[in-house]
PDB file of C-alpha atoms in Angstrom:
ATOM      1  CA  UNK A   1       0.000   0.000   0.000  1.00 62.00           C
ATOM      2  CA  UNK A   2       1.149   3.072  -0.977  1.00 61.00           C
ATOM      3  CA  UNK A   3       0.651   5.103   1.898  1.00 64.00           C
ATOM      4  CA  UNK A   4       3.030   7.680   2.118  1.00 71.00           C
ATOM      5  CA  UNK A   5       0.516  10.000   0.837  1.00 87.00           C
ATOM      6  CA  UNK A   6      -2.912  10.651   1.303  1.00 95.00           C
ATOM      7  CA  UNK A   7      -5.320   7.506   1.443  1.00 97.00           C
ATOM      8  CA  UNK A   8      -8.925   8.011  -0.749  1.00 97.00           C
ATOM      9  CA  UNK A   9     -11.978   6.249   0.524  1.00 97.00           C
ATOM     10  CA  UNK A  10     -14.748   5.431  -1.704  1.00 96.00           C
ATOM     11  CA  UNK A  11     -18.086   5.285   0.178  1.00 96.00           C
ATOM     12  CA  UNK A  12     -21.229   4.143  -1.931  1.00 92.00           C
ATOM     13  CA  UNK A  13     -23.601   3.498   1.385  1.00 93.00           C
ATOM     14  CA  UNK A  14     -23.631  -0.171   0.611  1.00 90.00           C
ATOM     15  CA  UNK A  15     -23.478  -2.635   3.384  1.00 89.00           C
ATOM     16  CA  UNK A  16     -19.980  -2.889   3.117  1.00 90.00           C
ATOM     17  CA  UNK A  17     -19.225   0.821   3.577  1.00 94.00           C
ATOM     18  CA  UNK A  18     -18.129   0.186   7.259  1.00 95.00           C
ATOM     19  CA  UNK A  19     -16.071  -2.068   6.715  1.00 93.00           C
ATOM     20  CA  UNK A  20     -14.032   0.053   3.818  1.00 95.00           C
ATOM     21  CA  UNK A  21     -14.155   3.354   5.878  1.00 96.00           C
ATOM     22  CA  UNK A  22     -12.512   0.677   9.131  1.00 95.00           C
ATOM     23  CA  UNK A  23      -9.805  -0.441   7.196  1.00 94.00           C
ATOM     24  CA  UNK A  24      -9.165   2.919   5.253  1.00 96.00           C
ATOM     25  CA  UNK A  25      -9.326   4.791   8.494  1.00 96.00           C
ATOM     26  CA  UNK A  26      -7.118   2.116  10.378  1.00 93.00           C
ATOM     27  CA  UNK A  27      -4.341   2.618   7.570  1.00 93.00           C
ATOM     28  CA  UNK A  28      -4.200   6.223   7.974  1.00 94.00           C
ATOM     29  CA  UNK A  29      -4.358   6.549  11.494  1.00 93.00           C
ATOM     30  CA  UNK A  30      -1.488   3.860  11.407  1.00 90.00           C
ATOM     31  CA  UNK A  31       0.995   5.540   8.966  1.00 90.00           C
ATOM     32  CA  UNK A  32      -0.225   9.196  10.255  1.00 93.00           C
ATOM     33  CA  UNK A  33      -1.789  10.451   6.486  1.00 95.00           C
ATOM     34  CA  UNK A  34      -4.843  12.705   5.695  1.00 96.00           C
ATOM     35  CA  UNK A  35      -7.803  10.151   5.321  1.00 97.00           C
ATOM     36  CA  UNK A  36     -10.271  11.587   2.641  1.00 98.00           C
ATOM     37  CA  UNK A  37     -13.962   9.820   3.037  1.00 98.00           C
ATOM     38  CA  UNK A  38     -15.818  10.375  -0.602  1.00 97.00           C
ATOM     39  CA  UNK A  39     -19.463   9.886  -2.025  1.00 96.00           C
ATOM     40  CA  UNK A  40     -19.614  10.047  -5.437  1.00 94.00           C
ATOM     41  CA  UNK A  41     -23.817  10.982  -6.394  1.00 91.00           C
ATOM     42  CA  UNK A  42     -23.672   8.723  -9.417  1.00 85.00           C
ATOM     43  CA  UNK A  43     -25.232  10.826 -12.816  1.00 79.00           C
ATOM     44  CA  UNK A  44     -27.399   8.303 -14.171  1.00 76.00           C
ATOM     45  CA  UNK A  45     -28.797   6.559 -10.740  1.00 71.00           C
ATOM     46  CA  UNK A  46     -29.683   9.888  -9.765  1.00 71.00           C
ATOM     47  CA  UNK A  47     -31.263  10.932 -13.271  1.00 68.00           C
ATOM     48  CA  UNK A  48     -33.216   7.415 -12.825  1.00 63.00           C
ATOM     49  CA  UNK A  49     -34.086   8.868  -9.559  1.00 63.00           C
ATOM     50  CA  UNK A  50     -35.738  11.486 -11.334  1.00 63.00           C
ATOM     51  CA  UNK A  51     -37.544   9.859 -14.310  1.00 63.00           C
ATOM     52  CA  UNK A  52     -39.116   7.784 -10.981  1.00 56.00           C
ATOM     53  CA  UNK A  53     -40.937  10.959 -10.022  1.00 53.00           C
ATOM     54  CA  UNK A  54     -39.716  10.993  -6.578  1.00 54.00           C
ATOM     55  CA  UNK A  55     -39.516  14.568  -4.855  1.00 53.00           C
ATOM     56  CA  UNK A  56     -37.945  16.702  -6.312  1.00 54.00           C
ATOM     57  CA  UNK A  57     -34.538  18.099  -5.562  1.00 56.00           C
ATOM     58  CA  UNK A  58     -31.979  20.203  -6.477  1.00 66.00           C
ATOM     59  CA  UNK A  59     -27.981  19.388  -6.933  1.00 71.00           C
ATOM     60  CA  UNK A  60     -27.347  21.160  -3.714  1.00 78.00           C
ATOM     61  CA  UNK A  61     -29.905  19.654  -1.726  1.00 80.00           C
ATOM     62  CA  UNK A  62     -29.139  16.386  -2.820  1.00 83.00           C
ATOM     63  CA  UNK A  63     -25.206  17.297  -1.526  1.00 85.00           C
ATOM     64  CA  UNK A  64     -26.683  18.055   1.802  1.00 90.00           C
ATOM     65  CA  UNK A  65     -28.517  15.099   2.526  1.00 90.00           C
ATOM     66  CA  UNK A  66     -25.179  13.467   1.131  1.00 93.00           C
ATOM     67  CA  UNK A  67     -22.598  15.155   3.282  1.00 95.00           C
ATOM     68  CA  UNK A  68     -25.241  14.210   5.781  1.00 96.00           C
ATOM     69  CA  UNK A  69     -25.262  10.839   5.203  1.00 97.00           C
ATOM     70  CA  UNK A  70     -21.591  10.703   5.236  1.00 97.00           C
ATOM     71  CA  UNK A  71     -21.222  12.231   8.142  1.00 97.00           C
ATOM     72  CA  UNK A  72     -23.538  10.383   9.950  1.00 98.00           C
ATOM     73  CA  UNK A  73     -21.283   7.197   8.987  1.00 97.00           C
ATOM     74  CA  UNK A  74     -17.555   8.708   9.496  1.00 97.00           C
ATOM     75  CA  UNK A  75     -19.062   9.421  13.106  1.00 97.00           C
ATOM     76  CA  UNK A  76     -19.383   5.541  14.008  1.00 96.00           C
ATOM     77  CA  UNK A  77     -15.271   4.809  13.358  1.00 96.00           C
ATOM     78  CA  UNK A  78     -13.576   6.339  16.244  1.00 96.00           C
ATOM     79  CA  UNK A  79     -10.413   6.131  13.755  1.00 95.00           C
ATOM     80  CA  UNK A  80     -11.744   8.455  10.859  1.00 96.00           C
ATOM     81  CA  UNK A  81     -12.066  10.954  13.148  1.00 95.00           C
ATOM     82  CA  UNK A  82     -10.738  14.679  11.501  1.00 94.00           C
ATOM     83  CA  UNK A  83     -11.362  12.871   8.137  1.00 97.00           C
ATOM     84  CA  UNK A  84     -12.183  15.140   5.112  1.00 97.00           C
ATOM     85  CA  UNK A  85     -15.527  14.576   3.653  1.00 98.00           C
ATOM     86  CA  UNK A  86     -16.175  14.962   0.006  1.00 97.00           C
ATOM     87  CA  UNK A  87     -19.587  14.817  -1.857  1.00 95.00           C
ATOM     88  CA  UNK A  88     -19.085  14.970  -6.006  1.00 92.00           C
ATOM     89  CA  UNK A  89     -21.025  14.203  -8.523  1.00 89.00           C
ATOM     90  CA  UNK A  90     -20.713  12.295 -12.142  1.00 90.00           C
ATOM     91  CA  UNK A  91     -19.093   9.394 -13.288  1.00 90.00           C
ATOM     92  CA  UNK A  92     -17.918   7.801  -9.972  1.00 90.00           C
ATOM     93  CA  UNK A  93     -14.204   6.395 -11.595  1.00 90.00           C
ATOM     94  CA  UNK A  94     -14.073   9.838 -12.932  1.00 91.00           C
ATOM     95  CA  UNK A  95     -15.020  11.745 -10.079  1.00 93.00           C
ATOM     96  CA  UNK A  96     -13.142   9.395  -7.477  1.00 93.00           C
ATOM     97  CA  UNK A  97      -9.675  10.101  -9.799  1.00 93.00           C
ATOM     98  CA  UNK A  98     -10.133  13.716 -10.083  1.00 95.00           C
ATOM     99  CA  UNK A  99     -10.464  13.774  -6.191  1.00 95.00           C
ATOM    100  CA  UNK A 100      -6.989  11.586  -6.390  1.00 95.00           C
ATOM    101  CA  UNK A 101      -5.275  14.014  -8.677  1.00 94.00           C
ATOM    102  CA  UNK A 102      -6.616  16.608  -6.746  1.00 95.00           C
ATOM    103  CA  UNK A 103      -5.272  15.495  -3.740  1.00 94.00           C
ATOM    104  CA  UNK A 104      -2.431  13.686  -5.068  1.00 94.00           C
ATOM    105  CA  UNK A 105      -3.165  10.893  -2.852  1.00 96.00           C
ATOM    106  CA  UNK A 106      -1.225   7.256  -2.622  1.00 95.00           C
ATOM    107  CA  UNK A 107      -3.898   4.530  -2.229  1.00 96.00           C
ATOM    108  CA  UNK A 108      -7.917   4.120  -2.652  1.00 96.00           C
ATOM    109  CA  UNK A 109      -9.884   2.062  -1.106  1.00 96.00           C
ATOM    110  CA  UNK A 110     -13.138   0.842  -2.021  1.00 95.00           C
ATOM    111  CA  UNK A 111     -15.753  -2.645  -2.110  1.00 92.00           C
ATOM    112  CA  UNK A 112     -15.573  -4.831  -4.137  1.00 88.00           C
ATOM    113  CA  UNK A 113     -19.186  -5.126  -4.379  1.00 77.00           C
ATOM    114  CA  UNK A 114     -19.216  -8.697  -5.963  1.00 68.00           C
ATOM    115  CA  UNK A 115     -23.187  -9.470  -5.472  1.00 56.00           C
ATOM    116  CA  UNK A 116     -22.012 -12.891  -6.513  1.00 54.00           C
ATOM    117  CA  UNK A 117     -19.281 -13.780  -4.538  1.00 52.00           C
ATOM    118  CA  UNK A 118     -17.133 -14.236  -7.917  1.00 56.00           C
ATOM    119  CA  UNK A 119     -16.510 -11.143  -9.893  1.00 61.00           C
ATOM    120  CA  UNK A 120     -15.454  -7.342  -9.410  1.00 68.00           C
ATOM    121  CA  UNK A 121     -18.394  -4.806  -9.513  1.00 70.00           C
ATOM    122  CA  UNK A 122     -18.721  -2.567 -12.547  1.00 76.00           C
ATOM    123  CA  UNK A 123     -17.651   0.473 -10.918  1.00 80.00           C
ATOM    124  CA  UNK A 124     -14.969  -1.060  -9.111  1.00 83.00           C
ATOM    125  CA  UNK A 125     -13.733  -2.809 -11.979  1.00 82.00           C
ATOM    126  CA  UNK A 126     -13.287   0.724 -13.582  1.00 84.00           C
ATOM    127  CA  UNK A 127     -11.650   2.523 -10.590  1.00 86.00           C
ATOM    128  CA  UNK A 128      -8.946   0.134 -11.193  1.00 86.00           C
ATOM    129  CA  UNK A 129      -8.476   1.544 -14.660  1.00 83.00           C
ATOM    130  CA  UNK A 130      -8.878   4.910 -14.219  1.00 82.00           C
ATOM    131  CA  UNK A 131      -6.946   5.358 -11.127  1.00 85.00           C
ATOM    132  CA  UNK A 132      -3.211   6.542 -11.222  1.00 88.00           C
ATOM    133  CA  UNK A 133      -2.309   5.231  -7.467  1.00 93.00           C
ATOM    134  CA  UNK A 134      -2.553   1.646  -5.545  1.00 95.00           C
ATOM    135  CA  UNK A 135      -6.491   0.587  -4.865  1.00 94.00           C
ATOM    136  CA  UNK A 136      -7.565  -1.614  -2.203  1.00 95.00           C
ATOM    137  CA  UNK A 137     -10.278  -3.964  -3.421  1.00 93.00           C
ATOM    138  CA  UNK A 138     -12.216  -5.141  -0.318  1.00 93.00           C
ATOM    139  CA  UNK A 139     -14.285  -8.285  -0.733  1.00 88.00           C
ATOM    140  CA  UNK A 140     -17.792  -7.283   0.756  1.00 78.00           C
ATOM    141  CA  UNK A 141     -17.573 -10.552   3.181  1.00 79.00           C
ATOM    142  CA  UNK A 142     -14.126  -9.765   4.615  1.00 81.00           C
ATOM    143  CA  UNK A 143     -13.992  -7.744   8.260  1.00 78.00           C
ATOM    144  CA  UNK A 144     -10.846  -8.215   9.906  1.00 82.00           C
ATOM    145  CA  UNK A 145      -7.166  -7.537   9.191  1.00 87.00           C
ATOM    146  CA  UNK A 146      -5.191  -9.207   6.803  1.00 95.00           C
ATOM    147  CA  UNK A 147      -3.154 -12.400   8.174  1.00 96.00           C
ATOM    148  CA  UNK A 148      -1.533 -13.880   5.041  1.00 98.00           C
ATOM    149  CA  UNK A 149      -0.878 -11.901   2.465  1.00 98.00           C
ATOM    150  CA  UNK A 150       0.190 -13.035  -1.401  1.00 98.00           C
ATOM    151  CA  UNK A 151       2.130 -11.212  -3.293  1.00 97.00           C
ATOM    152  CA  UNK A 152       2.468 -12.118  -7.309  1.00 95.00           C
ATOM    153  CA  UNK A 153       5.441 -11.786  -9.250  1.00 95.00           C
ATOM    154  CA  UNK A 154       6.739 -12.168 -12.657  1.00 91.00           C
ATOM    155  CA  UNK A 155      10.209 -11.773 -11.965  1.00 91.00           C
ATOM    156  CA  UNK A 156      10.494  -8.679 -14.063  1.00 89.00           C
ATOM    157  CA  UNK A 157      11.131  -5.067 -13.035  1.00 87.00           C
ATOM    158  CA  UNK A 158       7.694  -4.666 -12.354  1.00 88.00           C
ATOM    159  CA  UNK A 159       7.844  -7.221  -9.614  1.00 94.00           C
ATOM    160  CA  UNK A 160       9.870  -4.323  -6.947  1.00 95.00           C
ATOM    161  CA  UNK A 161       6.932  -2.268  -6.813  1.00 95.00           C
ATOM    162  CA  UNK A 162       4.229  -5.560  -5.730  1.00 96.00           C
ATOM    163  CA  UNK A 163       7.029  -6.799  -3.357  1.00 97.00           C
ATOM    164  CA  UNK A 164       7.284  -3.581  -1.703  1.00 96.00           C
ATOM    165  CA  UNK A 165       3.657  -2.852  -1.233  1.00 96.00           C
ATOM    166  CA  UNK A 166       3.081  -6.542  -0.001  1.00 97.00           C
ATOM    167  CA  UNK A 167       5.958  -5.957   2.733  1.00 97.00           C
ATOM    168  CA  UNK A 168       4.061  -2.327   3.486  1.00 95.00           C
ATOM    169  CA  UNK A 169       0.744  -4.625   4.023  1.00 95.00           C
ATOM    170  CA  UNK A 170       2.808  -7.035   5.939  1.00 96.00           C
ATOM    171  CA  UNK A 171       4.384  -4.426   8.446  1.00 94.00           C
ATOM    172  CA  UNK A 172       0.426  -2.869   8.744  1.00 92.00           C
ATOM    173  CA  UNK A 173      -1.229  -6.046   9.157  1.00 93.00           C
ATOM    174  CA  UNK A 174       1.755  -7.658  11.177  1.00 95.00           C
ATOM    175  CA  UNK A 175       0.954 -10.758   8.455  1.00 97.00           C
ATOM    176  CA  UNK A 176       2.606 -13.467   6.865  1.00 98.00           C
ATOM    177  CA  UNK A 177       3.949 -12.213   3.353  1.00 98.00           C
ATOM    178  CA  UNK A 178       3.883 -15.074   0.555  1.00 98.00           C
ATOM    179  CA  UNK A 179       6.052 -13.987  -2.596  1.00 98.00           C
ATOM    180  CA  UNK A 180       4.474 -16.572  -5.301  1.00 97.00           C
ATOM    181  CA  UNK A 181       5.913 -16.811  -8.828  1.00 96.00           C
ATOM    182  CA  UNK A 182       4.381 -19.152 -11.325  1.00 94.00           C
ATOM    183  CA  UNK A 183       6.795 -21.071 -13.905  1.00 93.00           C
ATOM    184  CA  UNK A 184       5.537 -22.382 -17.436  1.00 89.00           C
ATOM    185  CA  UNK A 185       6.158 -26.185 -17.300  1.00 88.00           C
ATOM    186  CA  UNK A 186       9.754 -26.984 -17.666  1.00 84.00           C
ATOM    187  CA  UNK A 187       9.095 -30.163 -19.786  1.00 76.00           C
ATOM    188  CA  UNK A 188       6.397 -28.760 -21.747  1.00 72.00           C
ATOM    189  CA  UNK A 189       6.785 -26.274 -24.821  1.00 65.00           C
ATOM    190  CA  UNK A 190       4.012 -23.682 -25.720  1.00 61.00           C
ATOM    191  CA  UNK A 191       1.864 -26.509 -27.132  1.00 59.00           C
ATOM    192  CA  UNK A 192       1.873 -29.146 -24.554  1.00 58.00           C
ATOM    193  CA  UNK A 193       4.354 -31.687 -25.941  1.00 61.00           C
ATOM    194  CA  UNK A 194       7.966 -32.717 -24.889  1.00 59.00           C
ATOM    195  CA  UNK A 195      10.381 -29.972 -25.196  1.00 60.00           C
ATOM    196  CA  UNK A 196      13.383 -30.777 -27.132  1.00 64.00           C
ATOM    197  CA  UNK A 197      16.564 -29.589 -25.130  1.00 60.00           C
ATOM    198  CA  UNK A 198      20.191 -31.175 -25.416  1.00 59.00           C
ATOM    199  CA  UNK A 199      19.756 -32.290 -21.827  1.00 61.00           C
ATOM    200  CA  UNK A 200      18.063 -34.850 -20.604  1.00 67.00           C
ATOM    201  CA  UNK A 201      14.552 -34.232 -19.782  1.00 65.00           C
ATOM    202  CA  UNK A 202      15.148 -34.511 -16.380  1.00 72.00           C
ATOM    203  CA  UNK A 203      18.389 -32.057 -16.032  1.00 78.00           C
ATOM    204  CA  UNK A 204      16.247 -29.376 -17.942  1.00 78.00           C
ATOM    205  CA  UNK A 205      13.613 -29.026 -15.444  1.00 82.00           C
ATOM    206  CA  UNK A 206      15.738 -29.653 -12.431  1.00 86.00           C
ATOM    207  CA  UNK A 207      17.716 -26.233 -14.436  1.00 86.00           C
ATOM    208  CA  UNK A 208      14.893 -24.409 -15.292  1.00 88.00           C
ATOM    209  CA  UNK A 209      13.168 -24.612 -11.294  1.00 91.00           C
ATOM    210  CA  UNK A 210      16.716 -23.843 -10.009  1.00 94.00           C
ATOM    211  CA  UNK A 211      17.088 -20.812 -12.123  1.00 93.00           C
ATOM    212  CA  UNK A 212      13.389 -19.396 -11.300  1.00 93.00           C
ATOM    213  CA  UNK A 213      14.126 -20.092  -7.576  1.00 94.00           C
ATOM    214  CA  UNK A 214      17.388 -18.177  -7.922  1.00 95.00           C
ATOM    215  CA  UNK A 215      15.717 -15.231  -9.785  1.00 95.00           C
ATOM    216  CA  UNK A 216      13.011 -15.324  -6.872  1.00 95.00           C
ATOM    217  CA  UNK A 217      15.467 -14.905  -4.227  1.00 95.00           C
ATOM    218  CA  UNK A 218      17.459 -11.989  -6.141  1.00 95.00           C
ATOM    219  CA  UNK A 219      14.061  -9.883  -6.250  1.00 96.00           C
ATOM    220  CA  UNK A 220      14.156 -10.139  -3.231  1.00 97.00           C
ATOM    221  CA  UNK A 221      17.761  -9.498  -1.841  1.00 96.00           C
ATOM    222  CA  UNK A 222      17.002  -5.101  -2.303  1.00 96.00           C
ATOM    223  CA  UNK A 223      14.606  -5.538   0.717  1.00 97.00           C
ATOM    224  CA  UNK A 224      16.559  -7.767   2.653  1.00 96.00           C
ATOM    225  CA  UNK A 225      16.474  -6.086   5.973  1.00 96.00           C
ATOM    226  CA  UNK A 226      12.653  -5.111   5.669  1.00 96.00           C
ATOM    227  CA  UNK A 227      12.095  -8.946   5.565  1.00 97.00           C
ATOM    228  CA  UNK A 228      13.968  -9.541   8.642  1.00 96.00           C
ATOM    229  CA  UNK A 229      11.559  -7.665  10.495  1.00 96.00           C
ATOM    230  CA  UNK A 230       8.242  -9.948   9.310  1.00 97.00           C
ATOM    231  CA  UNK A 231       7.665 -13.296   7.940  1.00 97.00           C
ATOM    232  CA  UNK A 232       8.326 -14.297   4.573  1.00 97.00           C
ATOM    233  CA  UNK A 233       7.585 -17.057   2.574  1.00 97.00           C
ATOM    234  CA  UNK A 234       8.693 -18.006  -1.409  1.00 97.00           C
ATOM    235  CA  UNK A 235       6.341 -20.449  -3.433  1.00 97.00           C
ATOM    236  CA  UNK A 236       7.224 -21.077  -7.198  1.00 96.00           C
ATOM    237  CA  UNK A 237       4.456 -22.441  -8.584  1.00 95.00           C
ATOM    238  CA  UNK A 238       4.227 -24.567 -12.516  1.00 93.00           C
ATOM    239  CA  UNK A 239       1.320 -23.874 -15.199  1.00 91.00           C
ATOM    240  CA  UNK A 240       0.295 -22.822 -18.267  1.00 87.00           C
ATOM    241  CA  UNK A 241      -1.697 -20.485 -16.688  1.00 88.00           C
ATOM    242  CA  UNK A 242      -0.585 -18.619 -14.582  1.00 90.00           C
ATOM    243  CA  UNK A 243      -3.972 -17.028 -13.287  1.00 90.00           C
ATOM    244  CA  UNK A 244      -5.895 -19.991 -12.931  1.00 91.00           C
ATOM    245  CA  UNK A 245      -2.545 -21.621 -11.027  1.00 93.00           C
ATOM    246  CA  UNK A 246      -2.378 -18.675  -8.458  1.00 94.00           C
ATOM    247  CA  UNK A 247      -6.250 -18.391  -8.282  1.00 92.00           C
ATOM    248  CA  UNK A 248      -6.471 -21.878  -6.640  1.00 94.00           C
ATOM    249  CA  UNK A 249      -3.229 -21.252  -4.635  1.00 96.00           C
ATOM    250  CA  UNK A 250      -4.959 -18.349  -3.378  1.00 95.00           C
ATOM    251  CA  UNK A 251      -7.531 -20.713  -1.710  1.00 93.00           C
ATOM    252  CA  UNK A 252      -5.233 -23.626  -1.066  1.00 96.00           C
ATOM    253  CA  UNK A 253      -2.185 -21.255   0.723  1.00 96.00           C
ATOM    254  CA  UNK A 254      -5.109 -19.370   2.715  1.00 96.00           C
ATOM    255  CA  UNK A 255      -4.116 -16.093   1.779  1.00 97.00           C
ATOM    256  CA  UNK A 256      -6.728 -13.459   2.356  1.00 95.00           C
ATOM    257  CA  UNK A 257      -5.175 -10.394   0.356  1.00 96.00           C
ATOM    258  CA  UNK A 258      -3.357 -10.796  -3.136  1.00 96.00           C
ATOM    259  CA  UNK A 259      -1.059  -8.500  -4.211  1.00 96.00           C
ATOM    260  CA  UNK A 260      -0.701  -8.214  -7.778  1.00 94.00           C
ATOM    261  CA  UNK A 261       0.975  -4.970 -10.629  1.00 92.00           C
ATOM    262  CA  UNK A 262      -1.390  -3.684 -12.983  1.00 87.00           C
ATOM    263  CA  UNK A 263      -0.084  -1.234 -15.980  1.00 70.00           C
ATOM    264  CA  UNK A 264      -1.274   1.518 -17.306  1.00 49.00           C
ATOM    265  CA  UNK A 265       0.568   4.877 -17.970  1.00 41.00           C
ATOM    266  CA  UNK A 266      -1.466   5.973 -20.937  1.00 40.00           C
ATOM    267  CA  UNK A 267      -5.033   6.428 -22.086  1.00 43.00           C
ATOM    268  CA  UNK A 268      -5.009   3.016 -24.038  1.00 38.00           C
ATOM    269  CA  UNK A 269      -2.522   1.113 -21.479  1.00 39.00           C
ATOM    270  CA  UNK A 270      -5.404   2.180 -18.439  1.00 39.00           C
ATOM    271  CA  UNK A 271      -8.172  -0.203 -20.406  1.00 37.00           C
ATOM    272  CA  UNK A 272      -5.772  -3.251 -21.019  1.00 38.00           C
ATOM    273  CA  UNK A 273      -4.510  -4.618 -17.740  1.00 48.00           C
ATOM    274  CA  UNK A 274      -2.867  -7.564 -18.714  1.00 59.00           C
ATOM    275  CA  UNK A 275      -4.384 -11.322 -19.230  1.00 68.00           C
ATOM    276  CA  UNK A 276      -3.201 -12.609 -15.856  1.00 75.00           C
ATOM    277  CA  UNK A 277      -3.680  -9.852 -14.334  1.00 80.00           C
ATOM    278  CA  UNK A 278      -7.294  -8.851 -15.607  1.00 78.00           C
ATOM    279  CA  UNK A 279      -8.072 -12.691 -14.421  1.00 82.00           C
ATOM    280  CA  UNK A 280      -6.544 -12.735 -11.146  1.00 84.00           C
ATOM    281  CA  UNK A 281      -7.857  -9.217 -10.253  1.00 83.00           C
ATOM    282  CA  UNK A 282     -11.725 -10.541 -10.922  1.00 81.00           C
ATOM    283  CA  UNK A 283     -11.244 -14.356 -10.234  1.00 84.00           C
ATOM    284  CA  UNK A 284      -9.300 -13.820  -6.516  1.00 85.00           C
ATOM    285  CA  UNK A 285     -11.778 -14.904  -4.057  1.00 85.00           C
ATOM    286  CA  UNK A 286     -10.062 -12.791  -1.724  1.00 91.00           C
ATOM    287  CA  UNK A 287      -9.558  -8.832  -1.477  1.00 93.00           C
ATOM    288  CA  UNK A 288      -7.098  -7.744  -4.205  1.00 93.00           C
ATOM    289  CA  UNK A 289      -4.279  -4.533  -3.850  1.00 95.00           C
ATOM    290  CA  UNK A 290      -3.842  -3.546  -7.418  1.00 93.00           C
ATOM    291  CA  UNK A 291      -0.408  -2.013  -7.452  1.00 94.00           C
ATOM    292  CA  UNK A 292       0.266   0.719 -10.398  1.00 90.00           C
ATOM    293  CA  UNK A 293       3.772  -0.425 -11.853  1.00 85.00           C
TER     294      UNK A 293
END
């Protein structure tokens, strides 16, 4: 978690709010950062609201009975006290960024809001687009602080920033921190069959596993006194997808947060997250810190 800066709290009034503005508010208080609680009055619901001939209302109004609202909530978590409250209106991705660029704040958190118990809601689905910081993805069912925490790694350059946000979570959450890299099948090439190598088939996988386990521990070796301080864990997983592979791992290690980079430093790069990462971010039964590599 990025929270150096300020943290952004999304807060729809959905059953789950409490939950979002505890852990948001527990952060902040934690790592001493301005804790900004916001309510986005969503465009169309509220132009629905009107086609349903309700009473009427005007913008303002409708801000009051917001800030109202939001107020009434912040005042039940001892930890948010001093919070900032913010009532906007539009496009709630859009309106929840321009508060973030605004503010030039580190980390938002919101729910998941998976009705099913299996995928991302829409608008959280598109906060993790549109954002340009870390977002906390709380699953609607989970209450309590963090005790094992997975973070996913490719091995690349990209893996520094998910390694150091799953330590940050670690430290907070005084968890167990679970670096997990999956490995495409050493005897299998792209399609499935036997792949040719002058070693024996053997040699080359015993090889290939070394090597990955090396590059694993290298990663790492730049935050080798951080991980003296909490408990770490490596796990090098095999498939040909890697996903699906840390998807079950998820449920088999017990981990309760995932960790995982996301990309996007352009217009186009924000709607394209990556395969394995677009999978893992919906298909995680658990809550999910996107990290902004």
């Amino acid at each position: 978690m990025n929270t150096a800066k300020a943290i952004v709290v999304g807060i729809d009034f959905s059953p789950a709010s409490p939950s979002v503005l505890r852990h948001a508010a527990g952060i902040a208080a934690t790592v001493d950062v301005p804790l900004l609680v916001v309510h986005v009055i969503d465009a169309s619901r509220m132009s629905h609201w009107l086609k349903g001939k309700q009473k009427q209302a005007g913008t303002d109004k409708l801000h009051e009975v917001a800030r109202r609202k939001l107020a009434d909530l912040v005042a039940t978590e001892p930890m948010a006290a001093g919070a900032e409250l913010i009532i906007s209106s539009g496009h709630p991705s859009e309106a929840m960024q321009a508060v973030i660029d605004e503010k030039d704040a580190g980390l938002l958190v919101i729910a998941a809001n998976d009705l099913t118990k299996k995928r991302l809601g829409l608008t959280a689905s598109r906060c993790v687009r549109a954002a340009h910081c870390d977002v906390l993805i709380l699953r609607d069912w989970q209450d309590q602080r963090f005790t094992r925490i997975m973070a996913c790694v490719d091995l690349s350059l990209n893996s520094h920033p998910v390694i150091e946000r799953g330590i940050d979570a670690a430290e907070y959450c005084e968890a167990t921190l679970d670096v997990a890299h999956v490995l495409f099948p050493p005897e299998s090439d792209m399609w499935g069959e036997a792949v040719e190598s002058e070693q024996s088939k053997e040699d080359f996988a015993e090889h290939s596993r070394a090597h990955a386990h090396s590059a694993l521990e290298n990663a790492l070796q730049p935050f080798e006194e951080r991980l003296k301080k909490i408990t770490v864990e490596t796990t090098l997983l095999e498939s040909t997808s890697p996903a699906v592979r840390l998807t079950h791992y998820t449920e088999e290690s017990g981990a309760d947060l995932v960790v995982l980079g996301t990309r996007g430093h352009s217009k186009l790069g924000a709607h394209f997250l990556g395969t394995n990462t677009e999978r893992l971010l919906h298909d995680a039964p658990v809550s999910v810190l996107a990290v902004r590599v």
